[in-house]
mmCIF file of C-alpha atoms and ligand atoms in Angstrom:
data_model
loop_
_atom_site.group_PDB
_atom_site.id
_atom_site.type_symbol
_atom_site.label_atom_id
_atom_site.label_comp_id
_atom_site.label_asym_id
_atom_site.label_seq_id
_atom_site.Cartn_x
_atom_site.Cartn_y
_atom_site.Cartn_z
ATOM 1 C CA UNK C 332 0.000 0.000 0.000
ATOM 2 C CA UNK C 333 1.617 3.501 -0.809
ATOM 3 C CA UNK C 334 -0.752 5.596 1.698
ATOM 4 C CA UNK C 335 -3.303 8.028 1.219
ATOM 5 C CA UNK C 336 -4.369 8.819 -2.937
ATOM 6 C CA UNK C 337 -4.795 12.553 -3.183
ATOM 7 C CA UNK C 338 -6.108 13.049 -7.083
ATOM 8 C CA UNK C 339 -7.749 16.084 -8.442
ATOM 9 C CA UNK C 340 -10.537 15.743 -10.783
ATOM 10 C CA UNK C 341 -8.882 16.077 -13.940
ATOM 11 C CA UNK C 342 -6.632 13.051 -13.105
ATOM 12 C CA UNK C 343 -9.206 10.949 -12.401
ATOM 13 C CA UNK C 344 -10.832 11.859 -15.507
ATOM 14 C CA UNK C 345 -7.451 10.257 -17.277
ATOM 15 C CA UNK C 346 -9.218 6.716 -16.521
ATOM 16 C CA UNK C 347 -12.259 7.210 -18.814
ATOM 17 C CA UNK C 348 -9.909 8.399 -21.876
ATOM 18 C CA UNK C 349 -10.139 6.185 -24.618
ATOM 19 C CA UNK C 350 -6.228 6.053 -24.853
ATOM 20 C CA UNK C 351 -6.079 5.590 -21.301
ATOM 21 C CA UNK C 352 -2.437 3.990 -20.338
ATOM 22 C CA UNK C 353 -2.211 2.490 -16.419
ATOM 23 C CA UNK C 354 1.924 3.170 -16.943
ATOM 24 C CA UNK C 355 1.668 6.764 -17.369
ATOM 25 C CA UNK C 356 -1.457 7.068 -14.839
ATOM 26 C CA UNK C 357 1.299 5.117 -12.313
ATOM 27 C CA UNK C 358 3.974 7.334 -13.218
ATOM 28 C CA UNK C 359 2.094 10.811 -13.187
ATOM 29 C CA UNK C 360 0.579 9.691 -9.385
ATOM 30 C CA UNK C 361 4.094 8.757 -8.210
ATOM 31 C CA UNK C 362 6.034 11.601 -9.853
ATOM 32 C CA UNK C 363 5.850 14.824 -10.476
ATOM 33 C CA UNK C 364 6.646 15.120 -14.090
ATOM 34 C CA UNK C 365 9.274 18.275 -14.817
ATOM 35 C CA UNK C 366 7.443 18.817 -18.351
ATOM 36 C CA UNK C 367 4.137 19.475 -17.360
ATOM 37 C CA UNK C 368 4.271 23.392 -17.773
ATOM 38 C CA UNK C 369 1.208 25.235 -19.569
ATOM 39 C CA UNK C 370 1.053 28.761 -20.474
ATOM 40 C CA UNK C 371 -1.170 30.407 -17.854
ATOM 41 C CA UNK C 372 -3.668 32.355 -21.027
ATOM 42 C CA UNK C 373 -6.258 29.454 -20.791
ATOM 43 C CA UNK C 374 -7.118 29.835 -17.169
ATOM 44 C CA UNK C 375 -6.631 33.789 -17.348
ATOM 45 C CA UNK C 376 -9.404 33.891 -19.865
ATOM 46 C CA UNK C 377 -11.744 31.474 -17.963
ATOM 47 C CA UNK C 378 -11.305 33.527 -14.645
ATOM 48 C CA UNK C 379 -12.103 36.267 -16.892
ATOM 49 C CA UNK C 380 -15.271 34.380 -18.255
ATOM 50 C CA UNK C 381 -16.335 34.081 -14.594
ATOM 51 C CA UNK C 382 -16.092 37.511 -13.639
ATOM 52 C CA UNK C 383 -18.290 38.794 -16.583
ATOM 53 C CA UNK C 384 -21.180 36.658 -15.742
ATOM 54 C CA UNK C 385 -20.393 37.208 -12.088
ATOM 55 C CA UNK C 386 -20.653 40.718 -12.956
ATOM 56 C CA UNK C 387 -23.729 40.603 -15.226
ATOM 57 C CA UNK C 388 -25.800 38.420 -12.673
ATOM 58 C CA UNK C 389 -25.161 41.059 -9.618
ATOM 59 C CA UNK C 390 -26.670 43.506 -12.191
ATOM 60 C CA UNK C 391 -29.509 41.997 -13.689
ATOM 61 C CA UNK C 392 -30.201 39.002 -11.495
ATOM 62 C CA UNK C 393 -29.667 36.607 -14.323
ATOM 63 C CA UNK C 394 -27.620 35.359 -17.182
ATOM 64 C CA UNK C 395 -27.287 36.732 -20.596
ATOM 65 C CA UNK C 396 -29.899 35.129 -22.747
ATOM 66 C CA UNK C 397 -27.069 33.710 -25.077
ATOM 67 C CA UNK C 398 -26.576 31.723 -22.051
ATOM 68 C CA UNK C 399 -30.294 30.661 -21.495
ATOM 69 C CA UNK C 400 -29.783 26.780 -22.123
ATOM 70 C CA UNK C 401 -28.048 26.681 -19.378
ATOM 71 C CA UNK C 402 -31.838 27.274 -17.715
ATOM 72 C CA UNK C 403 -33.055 30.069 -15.552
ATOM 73 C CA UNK C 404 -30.179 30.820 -13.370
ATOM 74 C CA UNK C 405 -30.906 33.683 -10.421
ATOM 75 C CA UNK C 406 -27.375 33.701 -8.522
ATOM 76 C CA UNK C 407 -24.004 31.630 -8.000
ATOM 77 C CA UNK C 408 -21.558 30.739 -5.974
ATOM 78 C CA UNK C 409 -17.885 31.690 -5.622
ATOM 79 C CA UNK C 410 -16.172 28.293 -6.312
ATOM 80 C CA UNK C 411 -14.246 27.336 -3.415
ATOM 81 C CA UNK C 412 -10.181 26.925 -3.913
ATOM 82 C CA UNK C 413 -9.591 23.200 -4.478
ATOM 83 C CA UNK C 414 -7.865 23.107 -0.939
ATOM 84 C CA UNK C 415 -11.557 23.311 0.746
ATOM 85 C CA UNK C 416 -13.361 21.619 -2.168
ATOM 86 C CA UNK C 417 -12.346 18.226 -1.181
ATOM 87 C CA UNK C 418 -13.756 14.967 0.311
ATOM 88 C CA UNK C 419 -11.760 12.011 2.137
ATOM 89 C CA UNK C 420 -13.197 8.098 1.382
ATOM 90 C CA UNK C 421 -11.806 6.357 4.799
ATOM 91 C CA UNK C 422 -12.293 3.008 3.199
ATOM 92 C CA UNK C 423 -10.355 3.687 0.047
ATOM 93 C CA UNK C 424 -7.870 6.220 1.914
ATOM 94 C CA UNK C 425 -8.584 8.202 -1.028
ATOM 95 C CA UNK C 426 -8.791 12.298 -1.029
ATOM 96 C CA UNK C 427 -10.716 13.949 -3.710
ATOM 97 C CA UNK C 428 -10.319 16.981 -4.912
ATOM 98 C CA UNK C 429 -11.080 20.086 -7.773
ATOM 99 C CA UNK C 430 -12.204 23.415 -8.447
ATOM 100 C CA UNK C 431 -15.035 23.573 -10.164
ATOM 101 C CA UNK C 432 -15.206 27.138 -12.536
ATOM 102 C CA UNK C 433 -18.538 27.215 -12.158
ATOM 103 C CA UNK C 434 -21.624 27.314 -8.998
ATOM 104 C CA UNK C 435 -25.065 28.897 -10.579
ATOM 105 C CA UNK C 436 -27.934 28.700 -7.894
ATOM 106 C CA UNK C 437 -31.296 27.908 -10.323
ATOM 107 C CA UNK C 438 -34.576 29.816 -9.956
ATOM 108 C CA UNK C 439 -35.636 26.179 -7.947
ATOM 109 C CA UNK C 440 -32.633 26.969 -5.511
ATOM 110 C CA UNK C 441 -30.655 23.659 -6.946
ATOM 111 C CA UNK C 442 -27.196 24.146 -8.455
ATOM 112 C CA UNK C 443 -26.066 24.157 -11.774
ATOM 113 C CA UNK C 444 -21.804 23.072 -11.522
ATOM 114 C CA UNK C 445 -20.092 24.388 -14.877
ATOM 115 C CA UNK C 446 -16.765 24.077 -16.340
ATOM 116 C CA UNK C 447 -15.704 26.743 -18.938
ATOM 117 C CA UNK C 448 -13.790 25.620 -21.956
ATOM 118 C CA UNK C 449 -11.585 27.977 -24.087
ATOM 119 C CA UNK C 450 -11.649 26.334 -27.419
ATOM 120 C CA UNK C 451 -12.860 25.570 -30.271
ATOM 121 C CA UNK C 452 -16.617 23.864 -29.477
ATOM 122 C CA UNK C 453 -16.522 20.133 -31.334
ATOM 123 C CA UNK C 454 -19.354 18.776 -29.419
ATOM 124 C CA UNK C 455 -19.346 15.114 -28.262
ATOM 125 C CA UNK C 456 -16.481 14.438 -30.864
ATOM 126 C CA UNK C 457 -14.052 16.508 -28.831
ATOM 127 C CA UNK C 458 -11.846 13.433 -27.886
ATOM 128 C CA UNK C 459 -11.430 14.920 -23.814
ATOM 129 C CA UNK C 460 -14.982 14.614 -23.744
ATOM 130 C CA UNK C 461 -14.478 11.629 -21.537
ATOM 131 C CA UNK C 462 -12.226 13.027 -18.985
ATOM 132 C CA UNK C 463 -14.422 16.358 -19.253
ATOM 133 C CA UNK C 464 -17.580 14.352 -17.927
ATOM 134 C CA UNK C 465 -15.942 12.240 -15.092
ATOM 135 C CA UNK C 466 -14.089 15.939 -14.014
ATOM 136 C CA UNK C 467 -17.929 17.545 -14.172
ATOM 137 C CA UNK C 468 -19.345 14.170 -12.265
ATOM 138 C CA UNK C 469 -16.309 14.576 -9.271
ATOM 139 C CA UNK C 470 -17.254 18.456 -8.763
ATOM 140 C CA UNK C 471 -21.219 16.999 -7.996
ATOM 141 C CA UNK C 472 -19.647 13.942 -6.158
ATOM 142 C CA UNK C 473 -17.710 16.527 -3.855
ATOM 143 C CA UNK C 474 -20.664 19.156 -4.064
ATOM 144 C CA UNK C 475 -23.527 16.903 -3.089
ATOM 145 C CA UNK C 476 -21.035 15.958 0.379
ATOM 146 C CA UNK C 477 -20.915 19.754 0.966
ATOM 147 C CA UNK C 478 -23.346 22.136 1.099
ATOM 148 C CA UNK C 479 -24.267 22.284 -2.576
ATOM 149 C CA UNK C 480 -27.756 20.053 -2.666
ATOM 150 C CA UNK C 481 -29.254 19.490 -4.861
ATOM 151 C CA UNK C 482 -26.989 19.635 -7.928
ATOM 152 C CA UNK C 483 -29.625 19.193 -10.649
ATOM 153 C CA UNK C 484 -27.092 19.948 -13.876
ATOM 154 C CA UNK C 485 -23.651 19.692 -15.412
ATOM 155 C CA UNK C 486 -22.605 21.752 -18.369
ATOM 156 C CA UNK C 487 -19.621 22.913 -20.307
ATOM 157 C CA UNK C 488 -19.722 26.165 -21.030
ATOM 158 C CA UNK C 489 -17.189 26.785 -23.978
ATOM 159 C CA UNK C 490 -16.132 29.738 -24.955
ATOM 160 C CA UNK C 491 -14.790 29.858 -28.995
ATOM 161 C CA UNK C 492 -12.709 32.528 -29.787
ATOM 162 C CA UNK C 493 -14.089 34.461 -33.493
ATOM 163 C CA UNK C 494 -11.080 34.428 -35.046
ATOM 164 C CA UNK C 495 -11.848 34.863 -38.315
ATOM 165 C CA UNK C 496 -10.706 37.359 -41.261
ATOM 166 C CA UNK C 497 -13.847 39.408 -40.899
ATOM 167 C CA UNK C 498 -13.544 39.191 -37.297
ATOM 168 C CA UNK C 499 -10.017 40.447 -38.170
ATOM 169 C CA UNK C 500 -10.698 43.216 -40.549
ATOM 170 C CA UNK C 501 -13.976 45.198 -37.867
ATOM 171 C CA UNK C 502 -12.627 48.127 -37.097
ATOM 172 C CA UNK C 503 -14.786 47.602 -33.942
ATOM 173 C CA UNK C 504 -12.129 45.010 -33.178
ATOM 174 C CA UNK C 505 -8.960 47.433 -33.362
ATOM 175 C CA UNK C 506 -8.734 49.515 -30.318
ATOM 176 C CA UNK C 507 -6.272 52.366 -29.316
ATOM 177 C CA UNK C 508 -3.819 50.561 -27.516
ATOM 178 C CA UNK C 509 -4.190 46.824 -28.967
ATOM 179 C CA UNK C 510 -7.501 44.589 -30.050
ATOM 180 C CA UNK C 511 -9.927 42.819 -28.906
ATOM 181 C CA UNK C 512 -10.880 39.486 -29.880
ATOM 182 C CA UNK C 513 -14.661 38.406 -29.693
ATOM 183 C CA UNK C 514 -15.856 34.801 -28.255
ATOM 184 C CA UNK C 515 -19.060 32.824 -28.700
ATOM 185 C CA UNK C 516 -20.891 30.517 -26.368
ATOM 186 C CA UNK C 517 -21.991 26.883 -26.868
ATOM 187 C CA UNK C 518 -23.375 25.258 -24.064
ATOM 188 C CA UNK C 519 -22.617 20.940 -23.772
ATOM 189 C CA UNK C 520 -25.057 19.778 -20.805
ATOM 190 C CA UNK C 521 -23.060 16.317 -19.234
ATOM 191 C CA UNK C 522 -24.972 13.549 -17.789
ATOM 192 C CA UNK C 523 -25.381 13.709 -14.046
ATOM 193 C CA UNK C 524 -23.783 10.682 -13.054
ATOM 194 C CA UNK C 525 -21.964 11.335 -10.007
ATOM 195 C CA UNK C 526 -22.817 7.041 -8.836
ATOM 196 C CA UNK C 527 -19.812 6.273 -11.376
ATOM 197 C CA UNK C 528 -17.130 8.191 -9.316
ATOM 198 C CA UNK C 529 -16.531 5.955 -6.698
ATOM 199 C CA UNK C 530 -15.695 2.764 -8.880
ATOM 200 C CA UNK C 531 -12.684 5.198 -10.725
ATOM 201 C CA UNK C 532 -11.787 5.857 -7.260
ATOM 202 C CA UNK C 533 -11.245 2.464 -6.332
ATOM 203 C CA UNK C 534 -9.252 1.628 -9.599
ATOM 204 C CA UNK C 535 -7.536 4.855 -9.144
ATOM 205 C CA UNK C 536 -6.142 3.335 -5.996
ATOM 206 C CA UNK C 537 -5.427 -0.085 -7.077
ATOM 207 C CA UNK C 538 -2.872 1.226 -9.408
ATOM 208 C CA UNK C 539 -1.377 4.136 -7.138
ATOM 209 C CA UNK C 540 -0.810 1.119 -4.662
ATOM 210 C CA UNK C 541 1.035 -1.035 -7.373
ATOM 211 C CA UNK C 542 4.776 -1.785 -6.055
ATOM 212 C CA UNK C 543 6.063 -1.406 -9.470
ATOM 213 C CA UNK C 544 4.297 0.692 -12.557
ATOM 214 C CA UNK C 545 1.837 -2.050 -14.584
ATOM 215 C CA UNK C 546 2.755 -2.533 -17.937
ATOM 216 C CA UNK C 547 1.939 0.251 -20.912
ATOM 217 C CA UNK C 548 0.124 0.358 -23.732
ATOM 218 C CA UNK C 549 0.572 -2.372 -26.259
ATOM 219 C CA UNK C 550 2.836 -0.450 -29.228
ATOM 220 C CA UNK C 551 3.141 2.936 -27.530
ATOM 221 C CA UNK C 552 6.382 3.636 -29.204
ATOM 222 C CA UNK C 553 7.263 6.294 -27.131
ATOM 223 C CA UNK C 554 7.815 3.447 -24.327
ATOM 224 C CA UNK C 555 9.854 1.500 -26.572
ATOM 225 C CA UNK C 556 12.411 4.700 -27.517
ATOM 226 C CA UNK C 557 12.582 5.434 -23.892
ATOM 227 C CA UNK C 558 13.430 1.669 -22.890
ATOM 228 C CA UNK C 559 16.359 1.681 -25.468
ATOM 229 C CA UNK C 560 17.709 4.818 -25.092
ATOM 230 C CA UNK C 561 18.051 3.971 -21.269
ATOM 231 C CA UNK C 562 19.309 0.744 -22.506
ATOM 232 C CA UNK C 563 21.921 2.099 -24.725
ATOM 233 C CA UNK C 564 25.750 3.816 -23.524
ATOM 234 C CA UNK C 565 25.995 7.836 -23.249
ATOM 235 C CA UNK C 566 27.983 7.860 -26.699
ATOM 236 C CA UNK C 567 25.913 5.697 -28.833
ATOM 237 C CA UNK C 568 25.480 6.423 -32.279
ATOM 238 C CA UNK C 569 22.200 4.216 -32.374
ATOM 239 C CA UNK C 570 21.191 6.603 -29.122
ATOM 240 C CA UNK C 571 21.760 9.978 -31.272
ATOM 241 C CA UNK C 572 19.534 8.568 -34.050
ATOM 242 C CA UNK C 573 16.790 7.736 -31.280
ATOM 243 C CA UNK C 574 17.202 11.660 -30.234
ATOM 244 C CA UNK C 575 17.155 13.035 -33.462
ATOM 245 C CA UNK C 576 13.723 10.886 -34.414
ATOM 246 C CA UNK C 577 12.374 12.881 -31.620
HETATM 247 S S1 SF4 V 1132 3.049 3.117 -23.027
HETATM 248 FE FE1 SF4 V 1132 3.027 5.205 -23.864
HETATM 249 S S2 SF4 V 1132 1.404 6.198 -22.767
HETATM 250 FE FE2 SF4 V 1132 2.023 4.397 -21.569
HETATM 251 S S3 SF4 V 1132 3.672 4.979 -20.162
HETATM 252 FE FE3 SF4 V 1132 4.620 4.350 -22.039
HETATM 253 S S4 SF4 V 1132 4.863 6.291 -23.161
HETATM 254 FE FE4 SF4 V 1132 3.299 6.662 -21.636
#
């Protein structure tokens, strides 16, 4: 046993991906990988998204009505910090924890947990859909142990930027000391299935507690270039060609 699991909702979302490996899930609990470094513009613009319909609901006690599939929304929440929004499973010494982007309180007083998504809007074919809905499902697992009852709705909220020539070329785009780009809303409602948490839990923990890291994916050749260049001497030739396929 390697102690207590402490996985964000994201990770455990890696376990519904289609292209889901148990090596790497091993090797990101147990490590913490030195590449994993993002550009901070994503999460800039969604804290951005939130403040504007923060700001428009204190005004007008509602959302915009491009946002009216989301249903008839009358308030929110401030989303706590991840480092309150947690639970702990004593049986499967597992903690669970995420920040959800979004808390609307309905006209019916239930909540409405969103995620906003800075991209381009694909639908169900967008191929993180998977880890999207099980990262939606853990912020109502958490939720519903808190004080947020009843959560009656999960959505995506995505954000697509306009970025095209037209979009370019409106002068009501250029302003004096830059521009400003415009973005358009498409709402994806994810199935409320927050029962389907605690079995990814529980296999979430039976490979974080794995002595050694389970095998990878059957011809992942990224696996197989990593086992020979570790397998190969500082000055070999055949390891330089390995490099330079990279
Ligand atoms: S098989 Fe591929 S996905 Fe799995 S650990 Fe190796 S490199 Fe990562």
């Amino acid at each position: 046993m390697s102690g207590t699991l402490t996985i964000s909702a994201k990770n455990l979302g890696n376990l519904a991906y289609s292209n889901f490996c148990p090596r790497c899930f091993w090797i990101k609990l147990h490590c913490r990988l030195p590449y994993q470094i993002f550009p901070s513009i994503f999460s800039h613009i969604d804290g951005y998204t939130k403040k504007v319909f923060h700001a428009y609901i204190d005004k007008h006690g509602k959302l915009p009505d491009w946002l009216s599939e989301l249903g008839e929304v009358k308030g929110y929440e401030e989303p706590p910090h991840w480092s309150r929004y947690k639970i702990h499973d004593e049986e499967l010494d597992v903690t669970l924890r995420g920040e959800a982007d979004a808390i609307f309180i309905m006209k019916d007083d239930s909540y409405l947990i969103g995620d906003y998504k800075t991209s381009k809007f694909k639908g169900k074919k967008d191929s993180l859909m998977p880890i999207y809905e099980v990262q939606l499902n853990v912020y109502a697992y958490i939720g519903e142990r808190l004080q947020y009852t009843p959560i009656k709705k999960l959505a995506l909220i995505y954000m697509e930027p306009s970025t095209g020539d037209d979009k370019a070329a409106d002068k009501r785009n250029l302003l004096d000391d830059g521009f400003a780009m415009e973005f358009s809303a498409h709402i994806l409602e994810v199935e409320l299935r927050p029962d389907k948490i605690p079995l990814l839990m529980k296999k979430a923990k039976e490979i974080y507690d794995m002595r050694e890291p389970p095998e990878g994916n059957a011809g992942c050749k990224d696996c197989k270039y990593l086992g020979d260049l570790t397998s190969l001497g500082p000055a070999s030739g055949k390891k330089q060609q390995r490099l330079n396929d990279f």
